[in-house]
Amino acid sequence: MERTLVLIKPDGVKRNLVGQVLSRIEAKGYSLVAIKTMNADRALLAKHYAEHEGKPFFEPLIEFMTSGPIVAVIAEGNRVVEGFRKLAGTTDPTTAEPGTIRGDLAADAGTKVVQNIVHGSDSVESANREIEIFFPEFAKGR
Ligand code: IDP
Ligand code: MG
């Protein structure tokens, strides 16, 4: 069964939206394999967001992601990688479709970094890589 890594970002935790995000995942029929609240440090996030290193929003992104606790989740289900990205909606909360997590719940913060409530892995390969970073105990082959 496919797995994906979901992060509820500091804006989602601060605004008490953890329950709403989790219930959307569950309502869609996915299972919650692992959940933890944590304060991710810079090194962990730099690894997670390695593809964005050097981009203008990289530093603000790391700063935002270390600004408060996050909730890391492994969700499991048929085609969950694609399915969760669809539930999350597009990156920019201003234009994310209503009905999606970002479209319904994310506020346009007007900051250098887009604050959009959730992260979801963008492929099965990314999911495996990211699960290993956040949940080494759940990494494939262990
Ligand atoms: P995704 O989260 O929809 O996969 P990515 O392009 O992987 O989007 O970017 C990672 C995160 O970096 C986004 O969720 C958002 O928080 C932030 N971000 C992406 N692009 C921009 C941008 O152009 N300006 C500011 N922040 C951005
Ligand atoms: Mg991404």
PDB file of C-alpha atoms in Angstrom, residues 72-123:
ATOM      1  CA  ALA A  72       4.385  14.987  10.889  1.00  0.00           C
ATOM      2  CA  VAL A  73       2.103  12.273   9.553  1.00  0.00           C
ATOM      3  CA  ILE A  74       2.497   9.127   7.499  1.00  0.00           C
ATOM      4  CA  ALA A  75      -0.744   8.547   5.591  1.00  0.00           C
ATOM      5  CA  GLU A  76      -1.412   5.320   3.754  1.00  0.00           C
ATOM      6  CA  GLY A  77      -3.848   4.299   1.041  1.00  0.00           C
ATOM      7  CA  ASN A  78      -4.404   3.619  -2.622  1.00  0.00           C
ATOM      8  CA  ARG A  79      -2.627   6.355  -4.679  1.00  0.00           C
ATOM      9  CA  VAL A  80      -2.334   8.450  -1.515  1.00  0.00           C
ATOM     10  CA  VAL A  81       0.588  10.536  -2.859  1.00  0.00           C
ATOM     11  CA  GLU A  82      -1.481  11.961  -5.699  1.00  0.00           C
ATOM     12  CA  GLY A  83      -4.675  11.876  -3.651  1.00  0.00           C
ATOM     13  CA  PHE A  84      -3.287  13.945  -0.798  1.00  0.00           C
ATOM     14  CA  ARG A  85      -1.767  16.536  -3.175  1.00  0.00           C
ATOM     15  CA  LYS A  86      -5.262  16.894  -4.645  1.00  0.00           C
ATOM     16  CA  LEU A  87      -6.776  17.294  -1.159  1.00  0.00           C
ATOM     17  CA  ALA A  88      -4.113  19.906  -0.309  1.00  0.00           C
ATOM     18  CA  GLY A  89      -4.681  22.037  -3.412  1.00  0.00           C
ATOM     19  CA  THR A  90      -2.136  24.136  -5.273  1.00  0.00           C
ATOM     20  CA  THR A  91       0.774  25.873  -3.523  1.00  0.00           C
ATOM     21  CA  ASP A  92      -0.561  29.449  -3.505  1.00  0.00           C
ATOM     22  CA  PRO A  93      -3.461  29.754  -1.025  1.00  0.00           C
ATOM     23  CA  THR A  94      -4.913  32.743  -2.848  1.00  0.00           C
ATOM     24  CA  THR A  95      -5.663  30.693  -5.934  1.00  0.00           C
ATOM     25  CA  ALA A  96      -5.983  27.189  -4.437  1.00  0.00           C
ATOM     26  CA  GLU A  97      -9.411  25.783  -5.249  1.00  0.00           C
ATOM     27  CA  PRO A  98     -12.116  26.082  -2.613  1.00  0.00           C
ATOM     28  CA  GLY A  99     -12.781  22.580  -1.280  1.00  0.00           C
ATOM     29  CA  THR A 100      -9.074  21.940  -0.796  1.00  0.00           C
ATOM     30  CA  ILE A 101      -7.169  22.286   2.484  1.00  0.00           C
ATOM     31  CA  ARG A 102      -5.195  25.269   1.209  1.00  0.00           C
ATOM     32  CA  GLY A 103      -8.158  26.784  -0.634  1.00  0.00           C
ATOM     33  CA  ASP A 104     -10.416  26.583   2.410  1.00  0.00           C
ATOM     34  CA  LEU A 105      -8.058  27.048   5.350  1.00  0.00           C
ATOM     35  CA  ALA A 106      -4.858  28.858   4.349  1.00  0.00           C
ATOM     36  CA  ALA A 107      -4.744  32.624   4.714  1.00  0.00           C
ATOM     37  CA  ASP A 108      -2.619  34.756   2.386  1.00  0.00           C
ATOM     38  CA  ALA A 109      -0.096  35.952   4.967  1.00  0.00           C
ATOM     39  CA  GLY A 110       1.553  38.433   2.606  1.00  0.00           C
ATOM     40  CA  THR A 111       4.983  37.203   3.729  1.00  0.00           C
ATOM     41  CA  LYS A 112       8.071  36.220   1.739  1.00  0.00           C
ATOM     42  CA  VAL A 113       7.155  32.597   2.143  1.00  0.00           C
ATOM     43  CA  VAL A 114       3.839  31.101   1.261  1.00  0.00           C
ATOM     44  CA  GLN A 115       2.158  29.830   4.448  1.00  0.00           C
ATOM     45  CA  ASN A 116      -0.096  27.086   3.211  1.00  0.00           C
ATOM     46  CA  ILE A 117      -0.898  24.791   6.163  1.00  0.00           C
ATOM     47  CA  VAL A 118       0.405  21.503   4.744  1.00  0.00           C
ATOM     48  CA  HIS A 119       3.201  19.715   2.929  1.00  0.00           C
ATOM     49  CA  GLY A 120       2.574  16.554   0.913  1.00  0.00           C
ATOM     50  CA  SER A 121       5.184  14.447  -0.886  1.00  0.00           C
ATOM     51  CA  ASP A 122       5.096  14.943  -4.662  1.00  0.00           C
ATOM     52  CA  SER A 123       5.973  11.366  -5.751  1.00  0.00           C
TER      53      SER A 123
END
